[in-house]
mmCIF file of C-alpha atoms in Angstrom:
data_model
loop_
_atom_site.group_PDB
_atom_site.id
_atom_site.type_symbol
_atom_site.label_atom_id
_atom_site.label_comp_id
_atom_site.label_asym_id
_atom_site.label_seq_id
_atom_site.Cartn_x
_atom_site.Cartn_y
_atom_site.Cartn_z
ATOM 1 C CA MET A 1 102.706 -67.859 72.908
ATOM 2 C CA CYS A 2 106.205 -67.682 71.415
ATOM 3 C CA ASN A 3 107.077 -70.498 69.032
ATOM 4 C CA SER A 4 109.119 -73.061 70.995
ATOM 5 C CA LYS A 5 111.684 -73.597 68.221
ATOM 6 C CA SER A 6 112.520 -69.908 67.814
ATOM 7 C CA LEU A 7 112.631 -69.382 71.561
ATOM 8 C CA PHE A 8 114.866 -72.433 71.964
ATOM 9 C CA LYS A 9 117.227 -71.036 69.311
ATOM 10 C CA SER A 10 117.326 -67.685 71.124
ATOM 11 C CA ILE A 11 118.045 -69.320 74.463
ATOM 12 C CA THR A 12 120.661 -71.619 72.937
ATOM 13 C CA GLY A 13 122.347 -68.692 71.198
ATOM 14 C CA GLY A 14 122.441 -66.705 74.424
ATOM 15 C CA ALA A 15 123.793 -69.670 76.341
ATOM 16 C CA LEU A 16 126.502 -70.251 73.721
ATOM 17 C CA ALA A 17 127.479 -66.588 73.833
ATOM 18 C CA LEU A 18 127.748 -66.729 77.615
ATOM 19 C CA GLY A 19 129.740 -69.948 77.383
ATOM 20 C CA LEU A 20 132.105 -68.477 74.772
ATOM 21 C CA LEU A 21 132.637 -65.397 76.941
ATOM 22 C CA PHE A 22 133.513 -67.670 79.859
ATOM 23 C CA SER A 23 135.756 -69.808 77.630
ATOM 24 C CA SER A 24 137.641 -66.813 76.251
ATOM 25 C CA ASN A 25 138.256 -65.540 79.766
ATOM 26 C CA VAL A 26 139.725 -68.907 80.784
ATOM 27 C CA LYS A 27 141.945 -69.064 77.671
ATOM 28 C CA ALA A 28 143.195 -65.555 78.367
ATOM 29 C CA GLN A 29 144.519 -66.830 81.681
ATOM 30 C CA ASP A 30 146.298 -69.951 80.384
ATOM 31 C CA ALA A 31 149.590 -68.582 81.599
ATOM 32 C CA GLU A 32 148.422 -68.838 85.211
ATOM 33 C CA ALA A 33 149.284 -71.903 87.250
ATOM 34 C CA ALA A 34 146.661 -74.651 87.495
ATOM 35 C CA PRO A 35 146.207 -74.256 91.278
ATOM 36 C CA ALA A 36 145.312 -70.585 90.792
ATOM 37 C CA GLU A 37 142.630 -71.537 88.250
ATOM 38 C CA ASP A 38 141.319 -74.214 90.577
ATOM 39 C CA LYS A 39 140.780 -71.658 93.332
ATOM 40 C CA LYS A 40 138.492 -69.653 91.021
ATOM 41 C CA LEU A 41 136.059 -72.553 90.562
ATOM 42 C CA ASP A 42 133.623 -73.676 93.267
ATOM 43 C CA MET A 43 131.365 -76.689 92.733
ATOM 44 C CA ASN A 44 128.786 -78.217 95.042
ATOM 45 C CA VAL A 45 126.432 -81.186 94.988
ATOM 46 C CA THR A 46 123.318 -81.658 97.116
ATOM 47 C CA LEU A 47 121.109 -84.727 97.392
ATOM 48 C CA ASN A 48 117.518 -83.736 98.145
ATOM 49 C CA SER A 49 114.356 -85.624 98.989
ATOM 50 C CA ASP A 50 111.015 -84.072 99.839
ATOM 51 C CA ILE A 51 107.410 -85.140 100.081
ATOM 52 C CA PHE A 52 106.383 -83.607 96.730
ATOM 53 C CA PHE A 53 109.294 -83.799 94.262
ATOM 54 C CA GLY A 54 110.774 -87.046 95.551
ATOM 55 C CA PHE A 55 114.539 -87.574 95.190
ATOM 56 C CA TYR A 56 116.485 -85.026 93.139
ATOM 57 C CA PRO A 57 120.269 -84.448 93.002
ATOM 58 C CA PHE A 58 121.379 -80.862 92.373
ATOM 59 C CA SER A 59 124.792 -79.621 91.208
ATOM 60 C CA ASN A 60 125.972 -76.035 90.867
ATOM 61 C CA GLY A 61 129.204 -74.204 90.177
ATOM 62 C CA ALA A 62 130.681 -70.713 90.036
ATOM 63 C CA TYR A 63 133.813 -69.505 88.250
ATOM 64 C CA ALA A 64 135.259 -66.122 89.257
ATOM 65 C CA VAL A 65 135.481 -64.115 86.034
ATOM 66 C CA SER A 66 136.555 -61.091 88.072
ATOM 67 C CA ASP A 67 136.433 -59.825 91.646
ATOM 68 C CA LYS A 68 132.910 -58.545 91.035
ATOM 69 C CA VAL A 69 131.168 -61.248 88.973
ATOM 70 C CA ASP A 70 131.083 -65.040 88.584
ATOM 71 C CA PHE A 71 129.947 -67.244 85.730
ATOM 72 C CA THR A 72 127.495 -69.734 87.273
ATOM 73 C CA PHE A 73 125.875 -72.967 86.117
ATOM 74 C CA TYR A 74 123.654 -75.672 87.585
ATOM 75 C CA GLY A 75 121.810 -78.906 86.865
ATOM 76 C CA ILE A 76 118.886 -80.672 88.577
ATOM 77 C CA LEU A 77 117.864 -84.291 87.983
ATOM 78 C CA TRP A 78 114.209 -83.882 88.938
ATOM 79 C CA SER A 79 113.272 -87.327 87.548
ATOM 80 C CA GLY A 80 109.767 -88.386 88.588
ATOM 81 C CA GLY A 81 108.580 -87.090 91.924
ATOM 82 C CA GLY A 82 105.477 -88.076 93.826
ATOM 83 C CA PRO A 83 102.350 -86.974 91.931
ATOM 84 C CA GLY A 84 103.348 -87.498 88.281
ATOM 85 C CA ALA A 85 104.884 -90.411 86.410
ATOM 86 C CA SER A 86 104.294 -88.362 83.250
ATOM 87 C CA TRP A 87 107.084 -85.890 84.083
ATOM 88 C CA GLY A 88 109.292 -87.707 81.559
ATOM 89 C CA ASN A 89 112.625 -87.954 83.417
ATOM 90 C CA TRP A 90 112.442 -84.226 84.041
ATOM 91 C CA THR A 91 115.759 -82.335 84.048
ATOM 92 C CA GLU A 92 116.826 -78.716 84.431
ATOM 93 C CA PHE A 93 120.091 -77.162 83.208
ATOM 94 C CA GLY A 94 120.986 -73.499 83.451
ATOM 95 C CA MET A 95 123.572 -70.719 83.531
ATOM 96 C CA GLY A 96 123.819 -67.174 84.812
ATOM 97 C CA ILE A 97 125.958 -64.731 86.753
ATOM 98 C CA GLY A 98 126.809 -64.461 90.418
ATOM 99 C CA ILE A 99 127.351 -61.111 92.118
ATOM 100 C CA PRO A 100 129.006 -60.935 95.561
ATOM 101 C CA VAL A 101 127.326 -57.878 97.095
ATOM 102 C CA ASN A 102 129.567 -58.110 100.166
ATOM 103 C CA ASP A 103 131.152 -60.808 102.320
ATOM 104 C CA ALA A 104 127.719 -62.033 103.456
ATOM 105 C CA ILE A 105 125.304 -61.616 100.503
ATOM 106 C CA TYR A 106 125.488 -63.303 97.090
ATOM 107 C CA VAL A 107 122.971 -62.576 94.279
ATOM 108 C CA ASN A 108 122.621 -65.145 91.472
ATOM 109 C CA PRO A 109 120.183 -64.580 88.543
ATOM 110 C CA GLN A 110 120.073 -67.514 86.094
ATOM 111 C CA ILE A 111 117.956 -69.023 83.348
ATOM 112 C CA GLY A 112 117.369 -72.741 83.043
ATOM 113 C CA LEU A 113 116.295 -75.047 80.243
ATOM 114 C CA LEU A 114 113.741 -77.777 81.027
ATOM 115 C CA SER A 115 113.568 -81.114 79.248
ATOM 116 C CA GLY A 116 110.884 -83.683 79.948
ATOM 117 C CA GLY A 117 107.117 -83.790 79.754
ATOM 118 C CA LEU A 118 105.732 -81.680 82.610
ATOM 119 C CA THR A 119 105.517 -78.055 81.461
ATOM 120 C CA SER A 120 104.905 -78.880 77.790
ATOM 121 C CA GLY A 121 101.929 -81.030 78.816
ATOM 122 C CA LEU A 122 102.966 -83.762 76.387
ATOM 123 C CA GLY A 123 103.655 -86.539 78.850
ATOM 124 C CA THR A 124 106.334 -87.654 76.375
ATOM 125 C CA PRO A 125 109.818 -86.289 77.203
ATOM 126 C CA VAL A 126 111.113 -83.633 74.783
ATOM 127 C CA LEU A 127 114.177 -81.405 74.671
ATOM 128 C CA ALA A 128 113.548 -77.760 75.647
ATOM 129 C CA GLU A 129 110.008 -78.283 76.907
ATOM 130 C CA GLY A 130 110.224 -75.100 78.973
ATOM 131 C CA ILE A 131 112.399 -72.377 80.464
ATOM 132 C CA VAL A 132 113.033 -71.271 84.057
ATOM 133 C CA PRO A 133 114.152 -67.714 84.803
ATOM 134 C CA ASN A 134 115.219 -67.833 88.443
ATOM 135 C CA LEU A 135 116.935 -65.871 91.174
ATOM 136 C CA THR A 136 118.789 -67.056 94.269
ATOM 137 C CA ILE A 137 120.039 -64.792 97.068
ATOM 138 C CA GLY A 138 122.333 -66.364 99.648
ATOM 139 C CA ILE A 139 123.116 -64.917 103.087
ATOM 140 C CA ASP A 140 126.021 -66.215 105.142
ATOM 141 C CA ASP A 141 127.914 -64.419 107.892
ATOM 142 C CA GLU A 142 129.349 -65.386 111.265
ATOM 143 C CA ALA A 143 125.970 -65.716 113.020
ATOM 144 C CA ILE A 144 123.176 -65.678 110.407
ATOM 145 C CA GLU A 145 122.496 -67.896 107.380
ATOM 146 C CA GLY A 146 119.645 -67.755 104.858
ATOM 147 C CA GLU A 147 118.472 -68.188 101.290
ATOM 148 C CA ILE A 148 115.790 -66.711 99.064
ATOM 149 C CA TYR A 149 114.850 -68.464 95.816
ATOM 150 C CA ALA A 150 112.213 -67.777 93.153
ATOM 151 C CA GLY A 151 111.761 -69.525 89.801
ATOM 152 C CA TYR A 152 109.035 -69.352 87.154
ATOM 153 C CA TYR A 153 108.613 -72.593 85.180
ATOM 154 C CA ASN A 154 107.200 -71.619 81.794
ATOM 155 C CA GLY A 155 106.066 -74.369 79.389
ATOM 156 C CA LEU A 156 106.735 -74.043 75.654
ATOM 157 C CA ASP A 157 104.336 -75.061 72.898
ATOM 158 C CA HIS A 158 105.299 -78.490 71.522
ATOM 159 C CA GLY A 159 101.923 -79.254 69.945
ATOM 160 C CA ASN A 160 99.906 -80.179 73.033
ATOM 161 C CA PRO A 161 96.599 -78.274 73.488
ATOM 162 C CA VAL A 162 97.748 -76.990 76.889
ATOM 163 C CA THR A 163 101.032 -76.085 78.568
ATOM 164 C CA ASN A 164 101.699 -75.923 82.312
ATOM 165 C CA ASN A 165 103.321 -73.064 84.223
ATOM 166 C CA TYR A 166 104.458 -73.039 87.851
ATOM 167 C CA LEU A 167 105.796 -70.558 90.379
ATOM 168 C CA HIS A 168 108.145 -72.027 92.987
ATOM 169 C CA TYR A 169 109.796 -69.976 95.725
ATOM 170 C CA TRP A 170 111.109 -70.287 99.251
ATOM 171 C CA ALA A 171 112.825 -68.277 101.961
ATOM 172 C CA ASN A 172 114.660 -69.424 105.044
ATOM 173 C CA THR A 173 116.847 -67.942 107.713
ATOM 174 C CA GLY A 174 118.621 -69.383 110.723
ATOM 175 C CA TYR A 175 121.051 -68.767 113.551
ATOM 176 C CA LYS A 176 124.470 -70.438 113.848
ATOM 177 C CA PHE A 177 124.834 -71.635 117.429
ATOM 178 C CA ASN A 178 128.437 -72.604 116.698
ATOM 179 C CA SER A 179 130.519 -73.769 113.710
ATOM 180 C CA ILE A 180 128.600 -77.076 113.545
ATOM 181 C CA VAL A 181 124.946 -76.545 114.545
ATOM 182 C CA SER A 182 122.404 -74.077 113.129
ATOM 183 C CA ALA A 183 118.607 -73.891 113.107
ATOM 184 C CA GLY A 184 115.913 -71.644 111.737
ATOM 185 C CA VAL A 185 112.623 -71.258 109.863
ATOM 186 C CA HIS A 186 111.788 -72.382 106.306
ATOM 187 C CA PHE A 187 108.870 -71.164 104.142
ATOM 188 C CA GLU A 188 108.103 -72.713 100.728
ATOM 189 C CA HIS A 189 105.352 -72.293 98.142
ATOM 190 C CA LEU A 190 104.579 -74.139 94.884
ATOM 191 C CA ARG A 191 101.745 -72.732 92.771
ATOM 192 C CA PHE A 192 100.283 -73.847 89.446
ATOM 193 C CA THR A 193 99.672 -70.613 87.512
ATOM 194 C CA GLY A 194 97.894 -71.947 84.422
ATOM 195 C CA GLY A 195 99.291 -71.996 80.912
ATOM 196 C CA MET A 196 98.188 -72.054 77.277
ATOM 197 C CA ASN A 197 94.419 -72.534 76.844
ATOM 198 C CA TYR A 198 93.653 -72.606 80.580
ATOM 199 C CA ALA A 199 90.823 -70.573 82.101
ATOM 200 C CA ASP A 200 91.716 -67.385 83.993
ATOM 201 C CA ASP A 201 90.774 -68.927 87.352
ATOM 202 C CA SER A 202 92.756 -72.143 86.867
ATOM 203 C CA ALA A 203 95.620 -71.268 89.253
ATOM 204 C CA TYR A 204 95.949 -73.032 92.606
ATOM 205 C CA ASP A 205 98.466 -73.917 95.306
ATOM 206 C CA TYR A 206 100.083 -77.370 95.436
ATOM 207 C CA TYR A 207 101.549 -76.548 98.825
ATOM 208 C CA GLN A 208 102.367 -73.574 101.024
ATOM 209 C CA VAL A 209 104.293 -74.563 104.125
ATOM 210 C CA VAL A 210 106.254 -73.083 107.013
ATOM 211 C CA GLY A 211 108.234 -74.798 109.732
ATOM 212 C CA PRO A 212 111.607 -75.270 111.423
ATOM 213 C CA TYR A 213 114.871 -76.678 110.108
ATOM 214 C CA LEU A 214 117.944 -78.116 111.818
ATOM 215 C CA GLN A 215 121.375 -78.267 110.165
ATOM 216 C CA PHE A 216 124.736 -79.849 111.005
ATOM 217 C CA SER A 217 127.814 -78.673 109.064
ATOM 218 C CA LYS A 218 131.537 -79.257 108.908
ATOM 219 C CA PRO A 219 133.306 -76.200 110.323
ATOM 220 C CA ASP A 220 135.152 -75.650 107.027
ATOM 221 C CA GLY A 221 131.816 -75.502 105.133
ATOM 222 C CA SER A 222 132.595 -78.498 102.900
ATOM 223 C CA ALA A 223 129.557 -80.610 103.901
ATOM 224 C CA PHE A 224 126.224 -80.337 105.694
ATOM 225 C CA THR A 225 123.014 -82.198 106.486
ATOM 226 C CA ARG A 226 119.724 -80.319 106.884
ATOM 227 C CA PHE A 227 116.249 -81.500 107.842
ATOM 228 C CA SER A 228 113.349 -79.126 107.122
ATOM 229 C CA SER A 229 109.737 -79.640 108.156
ATOM 230 C CA GLY A 230 106.509 -77.708 107.994
ATOM 231 C CA TRP A 231 102.750 -77.562 108.036
ATOM 232 C CA ASP A 232 100.337 -76.731 105.227
ATOM 233 C CA LEU A 233 99.013 -73.150 105.225
ATOM 234 C CA ARG A 234 96.500 -73.607 102.377
ATOM 235 C CA SER A 235 92.788 -73.039 102.711
ATOM 236 C CA ASP A 236 90.358 -75.942 102.339
ATOM 237 C CA GLU A 237 89.354 -74.466 98.970
ATOM 238 C CA GLN A 238 92.949 -74.606 97.692
ATOM 239 C CA VAL A 239 93.409 -78.164 98.931
ATOM 240 C CA THR A 240 90.254 -79.264 97.093
ATOM 241 C CA LYS A 241 91.150 -77.386 93.908
ATOM 242 C CA SER A 242 94.662 -78.839 93.772
ATOM 243 C CA GLY A 243 93.529 -82.410 94.437
ATOM 244 C CA TYR A 244 96.672 -82.736 96.568
ATOM 245 C CA SER A 245 95.952 -83.230 100.255
ATOM 246 C CA GLN A 246 99.076 -83.301 102.420
ATOM 247 C CA PRO A 247 98.901 -81.783 105.921
ATOM 248 C CA SER A 248 102.661 -81.831 106.590
ATOM 249 C CA PHE A 249 105.910 -81.300 104.707
ATOM 250 C CA PHE A 250 109.473 -82.556 105.142
ATOM 251 C CA LYS A 251 112.718 -82.301 103.196
ATOM 252 C CA LEU A 252 116.172 -83.790 103.731
ATOM 253 C CA THR A 253 119.226 -82.218 102.078
ATOM 254 C CA VAL A 254 122.784 -83.528 102.170
ATOM 255 C CA GLY A 255 125.361 -81.255 100.554
ATOM 256 C CA MET A 256 129.086 -81.283 99.860
ATOM 257 C CA SER A 257 131.734 -79.278 98.018
ATOM 258 C CA ILE A 258 133.642 -81.077 95.264
#
């Protein structure tokens, strides 16, 4: 496994380079009026609560560097969650690029930095305990909405005998009945994939769920409330191996533009 300090330096250097590129682009446009700059920046906040991770606020933003690419950033205050008090005030902070494919599809690859005690296996919170390469694809047109997300949570070696890696992904799609009400189907999967010094057969599913969602939104898109639910698709073997028995799933998300 890569040394955590050298990897952290590489990630930090890349993040600083991306930040400096963004900063230089902003400075190059100082002559523009403030309202024009403001229109290039979108920021959103969502408050989430689900049966596994507990309560976690999420913030993300996108600045239009050009007509074809955005500079993006995000932060998640994972905190504790249900199963583990040893997560160590878990947080995630990341940056990337956003690519508008067309008026309906937006592709957003990013890389996040984890701090806490979950992926490093320490139990004690540490800076840069892991990294999260991730990809989000958003779909939004007049009638159809949807999102695809995948992130790999990779623990770095901070001196603990083991590290913990996770794969988390979901996909949902729905129909807009009008400018306020939409509904659809949500699928989500969280899998422990092992880590340093784990046996080859150590992977298992924490949950794998599918079910409906219902969403109410402001017509201008500035705020929404969504309730997602589902049922566990895991086999009895996976339930036993995970030690996490939960036959149903639910998530509430309240979002707003700022």
